[in-house]
Short mmCIF file of C-alpha atoms in Angstrom, two decimals:
data_model
loop_
_atom_site.label_atom_id
_atom_site.label_comp_id
_atom_site.label_asym_id
_atom_site.label_seq_id
_atom_site.Cartn_x
_atom_site.Cartn_y
_atom_site.Cartn_z
CA MET A 1 53.36 117.93 81.70
CA ASN A 2 53.77 119.30 85.23
CA LYS A 3 51.07 118.94 87.87
CA TYR A 4 51.64 122.48 89.09
CA ARG A 5 52.37 125.92 87.74
CA TYR A 6 55.32 127.72 89.30
CA SER A 7 56.04 131.36 90.10
CA VAL A 8 59.26 132.86 91.38
CA VAL A 9 58.35 135.78 93.62
CA LEU A 10 61.16 138.24 94.34
CA LEU A 11 60.20 140.38 97.33
CA THR A 12 62.11 143.64 97.66
CA TYR A 13 62.32 146.66 99.94
CA ASN A 14 65.12 149.26 100.04
CA GLN A 15 67.70 146.97 98.41
CA GLN A 16 68.92 149.10 95.51
CA ASP A 17 72.57 148.18 96.04
CA TYR A 18 71.97 144.42 95.86
CA VAL A 19 68.79 143.83 93.87
CA LYS A 20 70.52 143.80 90.46
CA GLU A 21 72.23 140.48 91.20
CA ALA A 22 69.04 139.05 92.69
CA VAL A 23 66.98 139.93 89.59
CA GLU A 24 69.62 138.71 87.17
CA ALA A 25 69.76 135.42 89.06
CA VAL A 26 66.03 134.70 88.77
CA LEU A 27 65.96 135.73 85.11
CA ALA A 28 68.83 133.32 84.41
CA GLN A 29 67.14 130.25 85.92
CA GLU A 30 67.81 127.15 83.83
CA SER A 31 64.31 125.69 83.80
CA ASP A 32 61.20 125.41 81.71
CA PRO A 33 59.47 128.78 81.28
CA ILE A 34 57.99 130.10 84.52
CA GLU A 35 56.39 133.28 85.79
CA ILE A 36 58.68 135.71 87.60
CA LEU A 37 56.98 138.30 89.78
CA LEU A 38 59.24 141.16 90.85
CA SER A 39 57.39 142.93 93.64
CA ASP A 40 58.56 145.97 95.57
CA ASP A 41 56.96 147.07 98.84
CA CYS A 42 57.09 150.82 98.12
CA SER A 43 60.82 151.22 98.63
CA LYS A 44 62.15 154.63 99.62
CA ASP A 45 65.20 154.16 97.38
CA GLU A 46 65.64 153.20 93.71
CA THR A 47 65.01 149.47 94.13
CA PHE A 48 61.98 149.35 91.83
CA GLU A 49 63.62 151.55 89.21
CA VAL A 50 66.62 149.20 89.11
CA MET A 51 64.33 146.22 88.57
CA LYS A 52 62.30 148.00 85.92
CA ALA A 53 65.42 148.90 83.94
CA LEU A 54 66.77 145.34 84.15
CA VAL A 55 63.68 143.76 82.61
CA ALA A 56 62.90 146.49 80.07
CA ASP A 57 64.65 144.60 77.25
CA TYR A 58 64.36 141.07 78.64
CA LYS A 59 63.69 138.54 75.86
CA GLY A 60 64.29 135.30 77.73
CA PRO A 61 61.93 132.34 78.12
CA HIS A 62 60.29 133.40 81.36
CA SER A 63 57.31 135.75 81.70
CA VAL A 64 58.00 138.75 83.94
CA VAL A 65 55.48 140.71 86.00
CA LEU A 66 56.44 143.96 87.75
CA ASN A 67 54.62 145.28 90.80
CA LYS A 68 55.20 148.19 93.15
CA ASN A 69 52.84 148.58 96.08
CA PRO A 70 51.46 152.13 96.31
CA GLN A 71 52.16 152.08 100.04
CA ASN A 72 54.34 149.95 102.28
CA LEU A 73 52.45 146.86 103.42
CA GLY A 74 55.03 145.10 105.55
CA VAL A 75 56.31 141.60 104.81
CA ASN A 76 53.25 139.47 105.52
CA LYS A 77 50.72 141.69 103.74
CA HIS A 78 53.19 141.98 100.87
CA ILE A 79 53.30 138.19 100.65
CA LYS A 80 49.51 138.06 100.69
CA ARG A 81 49.46 140.55 97.81
CA CYS A 82 51.93 138.44 95.84
CA VAL A 83 49.82 135.33 96.41
CA GLU A 84 46.98 137.23 94.76
CA LEU A 85 49.09 138.59 91.89
CA SER A 86 50.99 135.43 90.95
CA SER A 87 49.51 132.73 88.73
CA GLY A 88 51.54 129.77 90.01
CA ASP A 89 50.30 127.05 92.34
CA VAL A 90 53.76 126.95 93.94
CA ILE A 91 55.64 130.05 95.04
CA ILE A 92 59.43 129.89 94.92
CA ALA A 93 60.26 132.79 97.20
CA ALA A 94 63.32 134.99 96.78
CA SER A 95 64.65 138.09 98.52
CA GLY A 96 66.11 141.19 96.94
CA ASP A 97 69.47 140.71 98.65
CA ASP A 98 69.98 136.98 97.98
CA ILE A 99 71.04 135.16 94.82
CA SER A 100 69.21 132.10 93.48
CA LEU A 101 71.72 129.71 91.93
CA PRO A 102 70.99 128.71 88.29
CA GLY A 103 69.45 125.31 89.05
CA ARG A 104 67.28 126.37 91.98
CA VAL A 105 63.96 126.51 90.14
CA ALA A 106 64.50 123.31 88.16
CA ARG A 107 65.49 121.40 91.30
CA THR A 108 62.51 122.75 93.23
CA ILE A 109 60.12 121.81 90.44
CA GLU A 110 61.59 118.30 90.34
CA VAL A 111 60.96 117.83 94.08
CA PHE A 112 57.41 119.20 94.01
CA GLU A 113 56.46 117.09 91.00
CA ARG A 114 57.99 113.92 92.47
CA ASP A 115 57.29 114.18 96.20
CA ASP A 116 54.26 116.50 96.30
CA PRO A 117 55.23 118.51 99.41
CA LEU A 118 53.50 121.66 100.54
CA LEU A 119 56.83 123.25 101.42
CA SER A 120 60.44 122.69 100.47
CA PHE A 121 63.68 124.20 101.76
CA SER A 122 67.36 123.70 101.12
CA HIS A 123 70.82 124.68 102.18
CA GLY A 124 72.31 128.03 101.28
CA ARG A 125 75.84 129.33 100.78
CA VAL A 126 76.20 132.00 103.46
CA GLU A 127 78.20 135.13 102.64
CA THR A 128 78.60 138.67 103.85
CA LEU A 129 77.38 141.45 101.57
CA ASP A 130 80.90 141.81 100.20
CA GLY A 131 81.18 138.11 99.39
CA LYS A 132 83.13 136.72 102.33
CA PRO A 133 82.08 133.20 103.41
CA MET A 134 80.36 132.69 106.75
CA PRO A 135 79.48 129.55 108.75
CA LYS A 136 76.10 127.88 108.30
CA SER A 137 74.76 128.70 111.74
CA TYR A 138 71.23 128.19 110.43
CA ALA A 139 71.93 124.43 110.07
CA LYS A 140 71.14 123.97 113.77
CA ALA A 141 67.49 124.74 113.02
CA THR A 142 64.87 122.08 113.69
CA PHE A 143 63.96 120.96 110.17
CA TYR A 144 67.53 119.95 109.33
CA THR A 145 67.10 116.96 111.65
CA ARG A 146 63.33 116.45 112.00
CA THR A 147 60.18 117.87 110.41
CA ASP A 148 57.32 116.53 112.55
CA ALA A 149 54.70 118.90 113.94
CA MET A 150 55.56 118.27 117.58
CA SER A 151 59.18 119.23 117.01
CA ALA A 152 58.10 122.29 115.04
CA ALA A 153 55.41 123.45 117.47
CA CYS A 154 57.59 125.50 119.83
CA SER A 155 60.67 125.92 117.67
CA MET A 156 61.73 129.45 116.82
CA GLN A 157 64.15 128.29 114.09
CA LEU A 158 62.83 125.81 111.55
CA PHE A 159 65.04 126.27 108.46
CA LEU A 160 66.75 128.93 106.38
CA GLY A 161 63.66 130.87 105.30
CA ALA A 162 65.36 132.40 102.27
CA THR A 163 65.43 128.95 100.63
CA CYS A 164 61.70 128.36 100.93
CA ALA A 165 59.18 127.31 98.27
CA TRP A 166 55.58 126.58 99.18
CA HIS A 167 52.22 125.63 97.73
CA LYS A 168 49.40 128.17 97.87
CA ASP A 169 47.25 125.58 99.65
CA LEU A 170 49.06 126.66 102.82
CA PHE A 171 47.20 129.96 102.42
CA ARG A 172 43.98 128.59 100.91
CA LYS A 173 43.39 126.25 103.86
CA TYR A 174 44.83 128.27 106.75
CA GLY A 175 44.31 131.83 105.52
CA PRO A 176 46.74 134.75 105.55
CA ILE A 177 49.17 135.26 108.42
CA GLN A 178 47.23 137.20 111.05
CA PHE A 179 50.08 139.06 112.73
CA ALA A 180 52.43 141.54 111.10
CA ASP A 181 55.33 140.85 113.46
CA CYS A 182 55.57 137.16 112.64
CA TYR A 183 58.14 135.55 110.29
CA GLU A 184 56.38 133.79 107.42
CA ASP A 185 58.76 130.81 107.22
CA LEU A 186 58.03 129.91 110.85
CA VAL A 187 54.30 129.96 110.14
CA LEU A 188 54.35 128.16 106.79
CA GLY A 189 56.84 125.58 108.04
CA PHE A 190 54.56 124.64 110.93
CA ARG A 191 51.54 124.43 108.62
CA ALA A 192 53.39 122.07 106.29
CA ALA A 193 54.58 120.00 109.28
CA LEU A 194 50.98 119.64 110.46
CA GLU A 195 50.14 118.25 107.03
CA GLY A 196 53.21 115.99 107.04
CA ARG A 197 54.35 117.38 103.69
CA VAL A 198 57.80 118.94 104.09
CA ALA A 199 60.68 118.29 101.69
CA PHE A 200 64.36 119.00 102.34
CA ILE A 201 66.61 119.50 99.31
CA ASP A 202 70.09 118.67 100.57
CA GLU A 203 71.87 121.11 98.27
CA GLU A 204 72.93 124.76 98.25
CA LEU A 205 70.37 126.49 96.05
CA ILE A 206 70.92 130.12 97.02
CA VAL A 207 73.63 132.51 98.11
CA TYR A 208 72.33 133.88 101.41
CA ARG A 209 73.82 137.30 102.06
CA VAL A 210 74.03 138.37 105.69
CA GLY A 211 73.59 142.04 106.48
CA MET A 212 70.18 142.96 105.07
CA GLY A 213 66.64 142.21 106.18
CA GLN A 214 66.39 140.17 109.37
CA THR A 215 70.17 139.94 109.60
CA SER A 216 70.67 143.70 109.56
CA THR A 217 69.43 144.25 113.10
CA ALA A 218 71.99 146.15 115.14
CA ARG A 219 74.17 143.81 117.17
CA HIS A 220 75.48 146.43 119.60
CA ILE A 221 73.58 147.11 122.80
CA ALA A 222 74.39 150.44 124.45
CA ASP A 223 72.86 149.79 127.87
CA ALA A 224 70.42 147.69 129.88
CA GLU A 225 67.41 149.69 128.67
CA ALA A 226 68.28 149.11 125.03
CA PHE A 227 68.69 145.41 125.77
CA ARG A 228 65.32 145.25 127.50
CA ASN A 229 63.59 146.93 124.56
CA LYS A 230 65.24 144.52 122.12
CA ARG A 231 64.17 141.54 124.19
CA LEU A 232 60.60 142.82 124.44
CA ILE A 233 60.44 142.87 120.64
CA GLU A 234 61.89 139.36 120.38
CA VAL A 235 59.61 137.86 123.01
CA GLY A 236 56.60 139.67 121.58
CA ARG A 237 57.36 138.18 118.18
CA GLU A 238 57.44 134.70 119.72
CA ILE A 239 54.07 135.33 121.36
CA PHE A 240 52.52 136.30 118.03
CA LEU A 241 54.00 133.23 116.38
CA LEU A 242 52.61 130.87 119.02
CA ARG A 243 49.17 132.47 118.72
CA GLN A 244 49.28 131.99 114.95
CA ARG A 245 50.36 128.37 115.31
CA LEU A 246 47.57 127.68 117.79
CA ALA A 247 45.04 129.12 115.34
CA ASP A 248 46.51 126.97 112.57
CA ALA A 249 46.41 123.86 114.75
CA GLN A 250 42.70 124.50 115.30
CA VAL A 251 42.12 124.81 111.55
CA PHE A 252 43.98 121.53 111.05
CA GLY A 253 41.65 119.89 113.57
CA LEU A 254 43.77 119.32 116.66
CA SER A 255 41.84 119.29 119.92
CA ASP A 256 42.69 121.32 123.00
CA GLN A 257 43.98 118.10 124.59
CA ASP A 258 46.35 117.26 121.79
CA PRO A 259 49.98 117.16 123.03
CA ILE A 260 51.03 119.61 120.31
CA VAL A 261 48.43 122.16 121.39
CA LYS A 262 49.20 121.68 125.08
CA ALA A 263 52.91 122.20 124.45
CA MET A 264 52.27 125.44 122.56
CA ARG A 265 49.85 126.76 125.18
CA ARG A 266 52.40 126.11 127.90
CA ARG A 267 55.13 127.85 125.91
CA LEU A 268 52.78 130.77 125.20
CA GLU A 269 52.03 131.15 128.91
CA GLU A 270 55.75 131.09 129.68
CA ARG A 271 56.51 133.72 127.03
CA GLN A 272 53.71 135.98 128.26
CA LEU A 273 55.08 135.81 131.80
CA ARG A 274 58.59 136.47 130.53
CA ARG A 275 57.32 139.57 128.74
CA SER A 276 55.73 140.78 131.96
CA TYR A 277 59.01 140.17 133.78
CA LEU A 278 60.89 142.20 131.17
CA GLU A 279 58.35 145.00 131.42
CA GLY A 280 58.45 145.38 135.19
CA GLY A 281 60.33 142.66 137.01
CA LEU A 282 58.79 140.63 139.84
CA ARG A 283 56.33 143.37 140.76
CA LYS A 284 54.78 143.17 137.30
CA LEU A 285 54.36 139.40 137.64
CA GLY A 286 52.43 139.60 140.92
CA VAL A 287 50.89 136.31 142.05
CA SER A 288 52.05 134.60 138.84
CA ALA A 289 55.54 134.58 140.31
CA TRP A 290 54.34 132.21 143.04
CA ARG A 291 52.44 129.97 140.62
CA HIS A 292 55.49 129.36 138.43
CA PRO A 293 58.58 129.88 140.64
CA SER A 294 60.85 127.74 138.44
CA TRP A 295 59.92 129.78 135.37
CA VAL A 296 60.58 133.06 137.18
CA LEU A 297 63.96 131.87 138.37
CA GLY A 298 64.69 130.87 134.79
CA PHE A 299 63.64 134.33 133.53
CA ALA A 300 65.93 136.08 135.96
CA LEU A 301 68.97 133.93 135.29
CA SER A 302 68.64 133.70 131.51
CA GLU A 303 67.91 137.40 130.97
CA ARG A 304 70.85 138.38 133.18
CA ARG A 305 73.12 136.11 131.15
CA ARG A 306 71.79 137.57 127.92
CA LEU A 307 72.32 141.12 129.17
CA LYS A 308 75.85 140.40 130.33
CA LYS A 309 76.75 138.83 127.00
CA ALA A 310 75.18 141.69 125.03
CA LEU A 311 77.02 144.37 127.00
CA ASN A 312 80.33 142.50 126.83
CA THR A 313 80.11 142.30 123.02
CA ALA A 314 78.93 145.88 122.52
#
């Protein structure tokens, strides 16, 4: 008998053209019976209707729960809602545009039962929406070489989030994610690293389709103003993430003098100054420019390089 109960949670939003394959993939999982929660965040298209039709006559071994939020919650509040709705101790997360391979659930259960992590992740087979293979650029992320909390503290790429499974204790102990503009895998990965309970499954367990969700952001930058606005969003997201991680480090019990906390506070200060630089240049920074001259020089050079690259590829 398993130690834990397991729920696959398929999170969807405006994915009517791709959700059929995602739903069929979770229904076809070759594992002991599990709960499958299909949850739609008030899509503006027919995503929920497609899911509802697919499970109307389902007679397989798994129990299926359908949910459609009456209003759009955004990713993190949607996840919080699914934590409340699902009965499993462990959430095996899935997206409405990705495909879980047939053995994903069974392999994840095996790892959780054997190694007792709070979070697991794996490799994925990366494809375009029309099925063309793409390189595994995500494999440069931190957790593919090391999973300690210090390495995770300031990293903005931990693992391929679409492959994630995690125990609800990461919410029970640390609470919901406080900031809307904050990627959940970067928060949950750091929490699990603090606890020293991260498991890597060195296999491809999903087909990760590039072109929806986070990967659908427009690549083309029309001018310097558009670039600046894009960078303000990116840097702002990093600021929210560092604030969340600092709050989580406090819950874990790290002191203000802990090297992990000090590293995150320094990175947060740097990112806040960079945001000010993006908003108004050196005049916006004021006296801070003289306190951290090496940072300011770094801002100017790196943002110029980014702008030049963005405009050259537009």
